[in-house]
Amino acid sequence: MAQYIVTMNSDDLEKAQRRGFDADPHVLPQRLTDQFEAGGLFGFRFFK
């Protein structure tokens, strides 16, 4: 079973939802953010 990480602009998701797409069954509760020091991708921090 393959797993993918998808990033999408919120306005593109809104367009798809207006056309009938229901994202809720496909969205995992994990949220990616760099707003806080503890943010990152599943506990990993990436630096330039």
Coordinates of C-alpha atoms in Angstrom, one line a residue:
M1 CA 0.0 0.0 0.0
A2 CA 1.5 3.3 -1.0
Q3 CA 1.1 6.5 1.0
Y4 CA 1.5 10.0 -0.3
I5 CA 1.9 13.4 1.2
V6 CA 0.0 16.0 -0.8
T7 CA 0.2 19.7 -0.4
M8 CA -2.5 21.9 -2.1
N9 CA -3.4 25.5 -2.1
S10 CA -6.5 26.0 -0.1
D11 CA -8.2 27.9 -2.9
D12 CA -7.7 24.8 -5.2
L13 CA -9.3 22.6 -2.5
E14 CA -12.2 25.0 -2.3
K15 CA -12.7 24.8 -6.1
A16 CA -12.7 21.0 -5.9
Q17 CA -15.2 21.0 -3.1
R18 CA -17.6 23.3 -5.0
R19 CA -17.5 20.6 -7.7
G20 CA -18.6 18.0 -5.2
F21 CA -15.3 16.6 -3.9
D22 CA -15.4 15.6 -0.2
A23 CA -11.8 15.7 1.2
D24 CA -12.8 14.8 4.8
P25 CA -12.4 11.0 4.3
H26 CA -8.9 11.5 2.9
V27 CA -7.4 14.0 5.3
L28 CA -5.4 12.7 8.2
P29 CA -5.5 14.6 11.5
Q30 CA -1.8 15.5 11.3
R31 CA -1.2 19.1 10.3
L32 CA 2.2 20.4 9.1
T33 CA 3.2 23.8 10.5
D34 CA 6.3 25.9 11.2
Q35 CA 4.4 28.2 13.4
F36 CA 5.9 26.7 16.6
E37 CA 9.4 25.5 17.4
A38 CA 7.9 21.9 17.8
G39 CA 6.5 22.0 14.2
G40 CA 7.8 20.1 11.3
L41 CA 7.1 16.9 9.4
F42 CA 6.2 14.2 11.9
G43 CA 8.8 15.4 14.3
F44 CA 11.6 16.2 11.8
R45 CA 12.8 19.7 11.2
F46 CA 14.3 20.7 7.9
F47 CA 16.8 23.6 7.6
K48 CA 18.4 25.2 4.6

